[in-house]
Coordinates of C-alpha atoms in Angstrom, one line a residue:
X1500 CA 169.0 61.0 309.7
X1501 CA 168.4 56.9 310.6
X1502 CA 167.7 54.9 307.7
X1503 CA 164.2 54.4 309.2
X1504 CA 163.2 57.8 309.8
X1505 CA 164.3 58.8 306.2
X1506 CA 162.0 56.0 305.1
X1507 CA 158.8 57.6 307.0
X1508 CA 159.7 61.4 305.4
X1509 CA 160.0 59.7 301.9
X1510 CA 156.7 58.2 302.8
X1511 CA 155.1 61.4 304.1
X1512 CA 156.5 63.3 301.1
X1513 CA 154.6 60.6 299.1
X1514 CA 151.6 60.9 301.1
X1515 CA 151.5 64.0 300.4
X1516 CA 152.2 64.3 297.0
X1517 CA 155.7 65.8 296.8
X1518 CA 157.7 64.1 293.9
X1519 CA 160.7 62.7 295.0
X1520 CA 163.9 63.4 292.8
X1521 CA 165.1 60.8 290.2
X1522 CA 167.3 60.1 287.6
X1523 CA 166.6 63.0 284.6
X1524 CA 167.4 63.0 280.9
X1525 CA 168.6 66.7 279.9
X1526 CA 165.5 68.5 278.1
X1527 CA 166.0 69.0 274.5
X1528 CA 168.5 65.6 274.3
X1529 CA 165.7 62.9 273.7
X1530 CA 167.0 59.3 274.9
X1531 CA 168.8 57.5 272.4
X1532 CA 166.5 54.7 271.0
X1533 CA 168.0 51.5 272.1
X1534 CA 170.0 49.9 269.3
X1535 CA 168.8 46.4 269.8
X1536 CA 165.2 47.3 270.8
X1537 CA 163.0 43.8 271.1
X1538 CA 160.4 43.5 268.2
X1539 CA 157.8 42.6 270.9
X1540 CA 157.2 44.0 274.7
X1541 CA 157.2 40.7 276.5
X1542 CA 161.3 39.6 277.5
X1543 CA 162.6 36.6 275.6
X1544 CA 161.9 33.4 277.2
X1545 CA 159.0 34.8 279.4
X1546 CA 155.4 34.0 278.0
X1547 CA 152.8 36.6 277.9
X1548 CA 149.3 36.5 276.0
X1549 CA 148.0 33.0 276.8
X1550 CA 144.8 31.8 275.9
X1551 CA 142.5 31.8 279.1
X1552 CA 138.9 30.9 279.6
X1553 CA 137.8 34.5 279.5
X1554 CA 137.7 35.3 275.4
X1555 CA 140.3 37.6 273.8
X1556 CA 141.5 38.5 270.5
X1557 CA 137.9 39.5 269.1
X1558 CA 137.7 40.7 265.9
X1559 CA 134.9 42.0 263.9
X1560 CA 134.6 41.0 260.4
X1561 CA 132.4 42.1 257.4
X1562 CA 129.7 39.6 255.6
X1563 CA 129.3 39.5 251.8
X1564 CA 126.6 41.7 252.4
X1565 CA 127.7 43.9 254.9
X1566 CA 124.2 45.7 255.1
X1567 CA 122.9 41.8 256.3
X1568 CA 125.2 40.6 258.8
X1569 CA 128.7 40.2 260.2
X1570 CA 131.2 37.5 261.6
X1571 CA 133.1 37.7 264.9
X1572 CA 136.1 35.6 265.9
X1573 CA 137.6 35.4 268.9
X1574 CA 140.3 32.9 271.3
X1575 CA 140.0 31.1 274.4
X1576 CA 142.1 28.2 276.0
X1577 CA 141.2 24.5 274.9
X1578 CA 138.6 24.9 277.5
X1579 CA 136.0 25.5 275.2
X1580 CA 134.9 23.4 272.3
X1581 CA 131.0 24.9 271.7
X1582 CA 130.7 28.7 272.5
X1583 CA 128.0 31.2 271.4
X1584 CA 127.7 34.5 270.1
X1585 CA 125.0 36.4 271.5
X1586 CA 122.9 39.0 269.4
X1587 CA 121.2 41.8 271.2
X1588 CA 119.2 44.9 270.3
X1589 CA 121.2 48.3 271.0
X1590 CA 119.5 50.1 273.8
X1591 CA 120.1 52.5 276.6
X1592 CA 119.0 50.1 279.8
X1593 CA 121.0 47.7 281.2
X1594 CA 118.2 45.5 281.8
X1595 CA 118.4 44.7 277.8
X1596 CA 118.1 40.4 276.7
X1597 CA 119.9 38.8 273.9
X1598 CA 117.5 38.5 271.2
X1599 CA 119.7 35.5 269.4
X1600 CA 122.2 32.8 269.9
X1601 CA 124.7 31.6 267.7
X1602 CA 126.8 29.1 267.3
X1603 CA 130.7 29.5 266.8
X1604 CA 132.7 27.1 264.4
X1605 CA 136.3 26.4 266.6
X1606 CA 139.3 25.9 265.4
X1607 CA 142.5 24.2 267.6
X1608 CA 145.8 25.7 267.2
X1609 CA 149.1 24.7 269.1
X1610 CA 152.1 27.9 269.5
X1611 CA 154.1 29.0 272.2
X1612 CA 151.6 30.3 274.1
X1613 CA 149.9 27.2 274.8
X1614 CA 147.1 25.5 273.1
X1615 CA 144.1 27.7 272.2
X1616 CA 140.9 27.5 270.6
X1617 CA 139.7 30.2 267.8
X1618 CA 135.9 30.8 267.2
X1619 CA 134.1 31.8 264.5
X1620 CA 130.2 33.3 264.4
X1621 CA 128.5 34.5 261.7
X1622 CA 125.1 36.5 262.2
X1623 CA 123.1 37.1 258.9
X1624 CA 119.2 38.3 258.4
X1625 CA 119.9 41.7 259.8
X1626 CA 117.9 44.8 258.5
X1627 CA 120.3 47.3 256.9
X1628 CA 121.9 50.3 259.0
X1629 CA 121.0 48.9 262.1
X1630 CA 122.8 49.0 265.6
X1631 CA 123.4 46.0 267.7
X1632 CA 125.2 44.7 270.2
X1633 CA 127.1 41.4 270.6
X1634 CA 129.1 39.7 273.5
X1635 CA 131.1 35.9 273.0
X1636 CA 131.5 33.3 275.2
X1637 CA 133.9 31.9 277.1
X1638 CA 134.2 28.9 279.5
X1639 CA 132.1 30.4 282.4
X1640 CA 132.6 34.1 281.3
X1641 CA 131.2 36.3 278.4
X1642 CA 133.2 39.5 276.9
X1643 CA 131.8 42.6 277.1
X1644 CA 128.6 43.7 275.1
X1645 CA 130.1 45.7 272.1
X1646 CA 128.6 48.0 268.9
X1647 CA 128.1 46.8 265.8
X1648 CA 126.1 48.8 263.0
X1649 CA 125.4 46.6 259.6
X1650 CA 125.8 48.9 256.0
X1651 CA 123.3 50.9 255.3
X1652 CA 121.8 51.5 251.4
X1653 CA 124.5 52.3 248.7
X1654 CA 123.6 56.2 248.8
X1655 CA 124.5 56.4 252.4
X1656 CA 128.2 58.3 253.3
X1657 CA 130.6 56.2 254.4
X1658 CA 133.7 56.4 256.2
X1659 CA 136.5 53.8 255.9
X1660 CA 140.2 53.6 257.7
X1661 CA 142.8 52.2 255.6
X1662 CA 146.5 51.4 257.4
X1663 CA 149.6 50.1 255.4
X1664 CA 151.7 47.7 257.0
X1665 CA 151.5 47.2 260.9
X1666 CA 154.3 44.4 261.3
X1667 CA 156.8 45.5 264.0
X1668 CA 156.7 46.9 267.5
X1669 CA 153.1 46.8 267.0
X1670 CA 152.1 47.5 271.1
X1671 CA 154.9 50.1 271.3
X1672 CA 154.6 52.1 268.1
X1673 CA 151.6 51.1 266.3
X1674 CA 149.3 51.8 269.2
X1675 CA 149.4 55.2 268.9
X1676 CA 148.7 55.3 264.9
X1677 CA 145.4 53.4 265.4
X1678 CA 144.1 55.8 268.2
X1679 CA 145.3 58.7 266.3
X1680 CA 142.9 57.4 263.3
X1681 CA 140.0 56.8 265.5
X1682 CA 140.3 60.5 266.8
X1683 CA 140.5 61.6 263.4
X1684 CA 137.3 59.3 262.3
X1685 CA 135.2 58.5 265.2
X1686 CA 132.6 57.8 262.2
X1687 CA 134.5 55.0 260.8
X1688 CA 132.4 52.0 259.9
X1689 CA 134.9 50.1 258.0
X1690 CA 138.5 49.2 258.9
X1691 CA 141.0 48.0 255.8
X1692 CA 144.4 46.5 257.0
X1693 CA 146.7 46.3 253.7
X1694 CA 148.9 43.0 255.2
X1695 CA 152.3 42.6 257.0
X1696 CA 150.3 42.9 260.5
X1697 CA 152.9 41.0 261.8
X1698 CA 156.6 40.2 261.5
X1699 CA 156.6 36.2 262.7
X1700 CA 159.4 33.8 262.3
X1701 CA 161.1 34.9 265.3
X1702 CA 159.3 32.1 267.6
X1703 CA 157.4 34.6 268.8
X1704 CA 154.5 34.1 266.7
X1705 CA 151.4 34.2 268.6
X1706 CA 152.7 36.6 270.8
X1707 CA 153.5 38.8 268.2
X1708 CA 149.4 38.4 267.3
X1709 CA 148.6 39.1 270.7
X1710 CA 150.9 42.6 270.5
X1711 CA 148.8 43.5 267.5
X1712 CA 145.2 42.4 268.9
X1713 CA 146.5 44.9 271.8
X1714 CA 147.5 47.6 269.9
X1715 CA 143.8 47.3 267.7
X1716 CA 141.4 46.1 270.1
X1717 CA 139.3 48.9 270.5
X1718 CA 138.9 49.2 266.5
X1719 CA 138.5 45.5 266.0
X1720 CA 135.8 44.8 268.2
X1721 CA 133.4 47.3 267.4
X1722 CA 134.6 48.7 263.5
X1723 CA 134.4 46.1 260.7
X1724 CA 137.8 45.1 259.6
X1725 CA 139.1 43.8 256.4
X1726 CA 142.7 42.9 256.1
X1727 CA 144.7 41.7 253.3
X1728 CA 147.8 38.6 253.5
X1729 CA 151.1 39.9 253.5
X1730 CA 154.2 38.0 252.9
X1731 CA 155.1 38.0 256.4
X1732 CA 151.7 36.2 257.4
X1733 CA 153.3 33.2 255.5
X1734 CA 155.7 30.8 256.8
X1735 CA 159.1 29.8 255.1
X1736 CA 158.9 25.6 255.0
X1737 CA 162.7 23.5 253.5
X1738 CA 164.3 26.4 253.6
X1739 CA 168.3 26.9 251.6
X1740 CA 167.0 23.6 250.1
X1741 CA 165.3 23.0 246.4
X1742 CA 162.2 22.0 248.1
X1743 CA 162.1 25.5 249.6
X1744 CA 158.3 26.8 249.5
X1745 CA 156.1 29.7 251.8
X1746 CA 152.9 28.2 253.5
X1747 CA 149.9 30.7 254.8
X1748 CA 150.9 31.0 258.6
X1749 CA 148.6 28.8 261.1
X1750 CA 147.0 32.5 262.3
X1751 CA 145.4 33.9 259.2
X1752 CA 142.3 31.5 258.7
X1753 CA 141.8 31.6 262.5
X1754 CA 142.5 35.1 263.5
X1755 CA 140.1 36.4 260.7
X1756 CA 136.4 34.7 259.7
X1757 CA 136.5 36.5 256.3
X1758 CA 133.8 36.1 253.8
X1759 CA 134.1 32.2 252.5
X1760 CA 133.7 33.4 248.6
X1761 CA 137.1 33.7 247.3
X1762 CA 139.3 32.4 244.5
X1763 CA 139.8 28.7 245.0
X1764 CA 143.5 28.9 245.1
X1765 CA 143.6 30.9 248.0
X1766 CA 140.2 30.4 249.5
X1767 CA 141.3 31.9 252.9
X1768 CA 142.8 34.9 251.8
X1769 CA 141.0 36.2 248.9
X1770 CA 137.3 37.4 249.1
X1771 CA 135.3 40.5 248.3
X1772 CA 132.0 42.4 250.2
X1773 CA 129.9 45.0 249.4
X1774 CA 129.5 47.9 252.3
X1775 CA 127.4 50.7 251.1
X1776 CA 128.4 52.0 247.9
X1777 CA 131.4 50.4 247.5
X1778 CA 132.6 46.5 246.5
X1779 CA 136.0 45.9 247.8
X1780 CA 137.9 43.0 246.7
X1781 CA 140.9 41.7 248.1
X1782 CA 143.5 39.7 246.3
X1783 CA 146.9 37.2 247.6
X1784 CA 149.8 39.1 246.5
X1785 CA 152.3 36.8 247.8
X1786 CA 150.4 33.7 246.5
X1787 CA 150.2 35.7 243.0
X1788 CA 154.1 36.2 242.6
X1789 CA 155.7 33.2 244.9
X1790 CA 153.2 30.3 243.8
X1791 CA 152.0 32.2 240.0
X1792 CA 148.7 32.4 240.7
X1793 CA 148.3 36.1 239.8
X1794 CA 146.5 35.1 236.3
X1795 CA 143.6 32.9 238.0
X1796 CA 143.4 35.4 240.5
X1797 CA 143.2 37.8 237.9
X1798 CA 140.2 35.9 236.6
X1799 CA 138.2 35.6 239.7
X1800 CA 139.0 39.4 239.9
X1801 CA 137.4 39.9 236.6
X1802 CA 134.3 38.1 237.3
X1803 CA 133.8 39.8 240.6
X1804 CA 134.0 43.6 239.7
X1805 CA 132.0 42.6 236.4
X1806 CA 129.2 41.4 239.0
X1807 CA 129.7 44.6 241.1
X1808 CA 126.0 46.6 241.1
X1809 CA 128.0 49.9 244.1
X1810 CA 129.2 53.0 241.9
X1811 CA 132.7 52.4 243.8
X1812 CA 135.3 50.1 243.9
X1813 CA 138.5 49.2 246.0
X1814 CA 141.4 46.5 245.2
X1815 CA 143.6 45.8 248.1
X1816 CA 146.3 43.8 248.0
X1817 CA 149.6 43.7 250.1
X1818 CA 152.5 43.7 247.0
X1819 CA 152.3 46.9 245.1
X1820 CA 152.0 47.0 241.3
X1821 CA 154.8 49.3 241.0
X1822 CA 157.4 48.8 243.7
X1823 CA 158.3 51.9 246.0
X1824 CA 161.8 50.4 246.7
X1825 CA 165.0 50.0 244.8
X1826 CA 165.3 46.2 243.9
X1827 CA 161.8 45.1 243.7
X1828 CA 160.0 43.5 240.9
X1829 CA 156.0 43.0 240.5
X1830 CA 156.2 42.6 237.3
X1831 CA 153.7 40.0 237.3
X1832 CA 151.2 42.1 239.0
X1833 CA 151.2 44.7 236.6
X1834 CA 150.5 41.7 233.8
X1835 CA 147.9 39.9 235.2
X1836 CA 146.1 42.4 237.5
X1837 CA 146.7 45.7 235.4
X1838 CA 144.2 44.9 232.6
X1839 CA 141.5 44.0 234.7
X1840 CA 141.8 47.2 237.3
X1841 CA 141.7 49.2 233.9
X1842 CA 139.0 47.2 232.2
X1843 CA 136.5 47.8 234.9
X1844 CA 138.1 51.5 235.9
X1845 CA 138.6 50.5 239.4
X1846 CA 139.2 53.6 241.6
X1847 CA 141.6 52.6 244.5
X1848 CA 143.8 50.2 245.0
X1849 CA 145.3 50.0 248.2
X1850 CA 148.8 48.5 249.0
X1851 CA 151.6 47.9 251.7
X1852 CA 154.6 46.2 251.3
X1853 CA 157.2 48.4 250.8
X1854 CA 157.6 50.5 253.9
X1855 CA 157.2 54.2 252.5
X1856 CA 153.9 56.2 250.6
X1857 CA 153.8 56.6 247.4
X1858 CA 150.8 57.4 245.4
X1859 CA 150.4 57.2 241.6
X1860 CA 148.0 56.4 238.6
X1861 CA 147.9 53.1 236.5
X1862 CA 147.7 54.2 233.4
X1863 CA 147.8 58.3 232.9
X1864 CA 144.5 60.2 233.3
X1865 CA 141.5 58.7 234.0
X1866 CA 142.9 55.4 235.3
X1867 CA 142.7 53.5 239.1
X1868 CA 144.3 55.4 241.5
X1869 CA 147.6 53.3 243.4
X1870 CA 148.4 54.1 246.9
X1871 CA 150.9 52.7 249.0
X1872 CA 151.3 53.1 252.8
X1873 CA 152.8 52.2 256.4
X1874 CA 151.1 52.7 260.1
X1875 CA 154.1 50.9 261.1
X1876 CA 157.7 51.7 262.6
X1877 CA 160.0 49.6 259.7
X1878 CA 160.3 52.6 256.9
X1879 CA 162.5 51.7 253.9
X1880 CA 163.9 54.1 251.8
X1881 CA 162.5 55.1 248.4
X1882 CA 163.6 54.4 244.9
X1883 CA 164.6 56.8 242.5
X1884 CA 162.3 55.2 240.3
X1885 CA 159.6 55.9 242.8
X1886 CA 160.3 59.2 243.3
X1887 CA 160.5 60.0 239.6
X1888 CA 157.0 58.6 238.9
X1889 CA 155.0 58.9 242.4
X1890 CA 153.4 62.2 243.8
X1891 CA 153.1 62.6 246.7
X1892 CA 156.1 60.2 248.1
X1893 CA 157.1 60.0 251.6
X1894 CA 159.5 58.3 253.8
X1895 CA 160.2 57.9 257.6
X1896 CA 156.8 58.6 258.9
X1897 CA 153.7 56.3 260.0
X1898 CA 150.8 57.1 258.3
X1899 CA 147.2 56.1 258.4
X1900 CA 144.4 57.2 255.7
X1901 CA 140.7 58.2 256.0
X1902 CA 137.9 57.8 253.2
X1903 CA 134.4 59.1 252.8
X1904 CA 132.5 57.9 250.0
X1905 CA 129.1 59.3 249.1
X1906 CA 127.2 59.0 245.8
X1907 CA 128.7 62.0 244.3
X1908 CA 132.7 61.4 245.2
X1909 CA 135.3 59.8 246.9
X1910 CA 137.5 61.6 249.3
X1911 CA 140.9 60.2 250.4
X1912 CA 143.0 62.0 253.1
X1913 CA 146.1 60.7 254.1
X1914 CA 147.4 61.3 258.0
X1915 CA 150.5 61.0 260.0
X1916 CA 150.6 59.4 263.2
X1917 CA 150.5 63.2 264.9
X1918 CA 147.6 63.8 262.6
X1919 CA 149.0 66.3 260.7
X1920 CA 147.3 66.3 256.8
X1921 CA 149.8 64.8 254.3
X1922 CA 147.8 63.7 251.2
X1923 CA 144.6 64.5 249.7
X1924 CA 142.5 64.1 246.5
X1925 CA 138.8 63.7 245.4
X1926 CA 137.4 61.6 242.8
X1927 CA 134.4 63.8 241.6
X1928 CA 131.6 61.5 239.9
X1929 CA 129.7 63.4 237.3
X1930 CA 126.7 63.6 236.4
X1931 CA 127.3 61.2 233.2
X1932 CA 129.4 58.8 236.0
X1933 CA 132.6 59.5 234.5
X1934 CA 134.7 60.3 237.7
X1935 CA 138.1 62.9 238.0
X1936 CA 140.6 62.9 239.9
X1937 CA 140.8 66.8 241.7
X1938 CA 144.4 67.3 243.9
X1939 CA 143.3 68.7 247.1
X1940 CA 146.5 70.8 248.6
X1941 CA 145.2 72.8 250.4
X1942 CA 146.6 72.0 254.7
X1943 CA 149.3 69.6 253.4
X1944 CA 152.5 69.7 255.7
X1945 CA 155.5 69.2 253.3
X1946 CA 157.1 66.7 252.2
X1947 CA 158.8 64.0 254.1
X1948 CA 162.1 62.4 253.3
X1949 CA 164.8 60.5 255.3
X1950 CA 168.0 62.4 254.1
X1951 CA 168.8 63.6 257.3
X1952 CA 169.6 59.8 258.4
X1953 CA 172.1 58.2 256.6
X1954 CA 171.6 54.6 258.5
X1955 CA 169.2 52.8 261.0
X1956 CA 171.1 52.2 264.5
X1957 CA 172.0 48.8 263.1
X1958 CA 173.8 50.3 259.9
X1959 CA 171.7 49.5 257.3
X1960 CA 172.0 52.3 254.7
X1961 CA 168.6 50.5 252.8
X1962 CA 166.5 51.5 255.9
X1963 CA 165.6 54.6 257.6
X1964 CA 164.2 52.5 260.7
X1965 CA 164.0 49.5 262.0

């Protein structure tokens, strides 16, 4: 056959919807993961994720009264200097008007990607649990109209996602474990990110932001969503030199338009809100143990759950008390931040950090309940320290957790990316409000460890990915 007239048959196969034969991979022999695979999905030395006219990035965040109103930040090129946010009754015909403007705060910043401008909005004098929607501006263009529901009253259910460190390979492997948790909570109102969203200091920064904006987009716009710093959202300045310090990445305060009420020596990255029945409060880890302020911290902490009128509390904050790997030390956190989680019987406290789950009480019965998780592909091995004094533990697996909180309990169920049921307790308020802790075991798949790996593709014996 002619080269030409095997062209037209390939062509009338296609046409026709026969598949043509191509290189196979034997079944039941999975493709090796590649040894070297890139942190990010865009080639080195090729830009991707530049800031346009059109607005990306949009993220909704939560008010100090989340049952009054809500902030919105979003990116667009240089381009635009003034945009608006516009407010608009939820409604089923198209042929619906915005019923307010307002006007964003910008905020420049330079990167690989070019030079971009970040917006902030914040809409306040809403009625409690009611729906909306919003769009932002651009230059010339608008984003889509998306949902937003304020908090309802502090008896009101709610349901919250909570996702351990993000960090790496966020479009390739983290995409999934968000989807995954809006399938499992389509309900969700409220969307807590524990730090480490990204891994930065590759010179891939903002591209790295734009992987994770990707991989999220679908919660962020439209699901209020809290996160905490991590260590890896600050920048390493002098470093191998005395002077050596780590600065809060350029991103953070422009990504995010968090509540403005924080401790004052890390105003952009400690705050607290109230959302139905629950005040969460969100503290610096890295700020607390690299630049010791874990003790004023501790007393902002203090003054904000002694000022906290919800029966429910949450502490989030990237660096776990108790570390979950071998060669870690928070012993400061457990100085400064212990006594006041105990003083004012806080229930969760939420943490990253360390790669791996691990769940455990403070202080014996009765006390705040510590969790530590990862949605993310990076999965360090465990301690024997942690395994001796954490139950459940678990190691090479992405995970993502879902709460309901109602007047009478709290209910925590922890997921793995394939949605299979891996942890679960309730905290039962009685009737005096004294609250217990009740194990819930029934549908847990078993545990998960990494012995059958002795080292990540790279040979590190520390890690069971990378």
């Amino acid at each position: 056959m002619t080269a030409p007239a095997s062209r037209r048959l390939k062509a009338l196969l296609l046409a026709l919807g026969v598949a043509l034969a191509a290189p196979s991979v034997a079944l039941g022999a999975p493709a090796a993961t590649p040894e070297h695979e890139s942190n990010t999905q865009v080639p080195a030395g090729q830009l991707y994720y530049q800031p346009g006219p059109a607005p990306d990035r949009i993220v909704l965040t939560p008010a100090a009264d989340a049952a009054s109103g809500f902030a919105v930040s979003w990116r667009t090129d240089d381009s635009v200097s003034a945009p608006l946010l516009e407010l608009a009754p939820l409604g089923d015909s198209p042929a619906f008007a915005a019923s307010r403007r307002i006007s964003a705060q910008t905020l420049p910043l330079a990167s690989e990607t070019g030079n971009a401008h970040f917006h902030h909005a914040r809409v306040d004098g809403l009625a409690p649990g009611s729906a909306w929607l919003y769009r932002v501006q651009g230059n010339g263009r608008w984003s889509s109209w998306n949902r937003v529901v304020t908090a309802g009253g502090v008896d009101e259910p709610l349901t919250l996602l909570y996702f351990g460190d993000t960090q790496n390979k966020n479009l390739s492997h983290v995409t999934r474990v968000v989807r995954q948790a809006m399938r499992q909570a389509p309900q969700a109102r409220l969307a807590l990110f524990a730090g480490d969203l990204v891994s930065g200091g590759d010179g891939q920064d903002d591209i790295e932001w734009g992987e994770w904006h990707a991989a999220a987009s679908p919660l962020l716009e439209e699901v209020v969503t809290a996160p905490a710093a991590g260590n890896h959202e600050y920048a390493d300045l002098h470093e191998d030199t005395p002077q050596e310090t780590t600065v809060l990445g350029p991103h953070w305060s422009r990504a995010f338009a968090l509540p403005d009420n924080g401790d004052a020596a890390v105003p952009h990255t400690s705050y607290w809100f109230d959302h139905q029945g629950v005040r969460v409060a969100v503290i610096d880890g890295t700020s607390a143990l690299e630049h010791d302020t874990g003790a004023q911290q501790a007393r902002w902490l203090d003054a904000v759950l002694a000022g906290n009128t919800r029966p429910w509390s949450i502490v989030m904050v990237h660096q776990p008390l108790y570390a979950l790997r071998a060669g870690r030390d928070n012993a400061a956190m457990i100085e400064h931040l212990g006594p006041v989680l105990e003083r004012h019987k806080v229930d969760l406290v939420l943490h990253g950090h360390d790669h791996a789950y691990g769940r455990r009480l403070l202080a014996g019965a009765g006390s705040s309940v510590l969790v530590s998780s990862v949605a993310g592909p990076k999965q360090y091995r465990l301690s024997d320290q942690a395994k001796a004094t954490m139950a459940p533990t678990g190691e090479d697996t992405q995970f993502f957790q879902v709460l309901r909180i109602a007047a009478d309990g709290l209910d925590y169920q922890s997921f793995t990316a394939s949605g299979a049921l891996y942890d679960a307790f309730r905290i039962q308020r009685q009737a005096d409000g004294s609250k217990q802790l009740v194990e819930q075991e029934a549908g847990r798949i078993a545990p998960r460890n990494c012995d059958h790996r002795a080292a990540t593709a790279k040979g590190r014996a520390d890690r069971c990915w990378e």
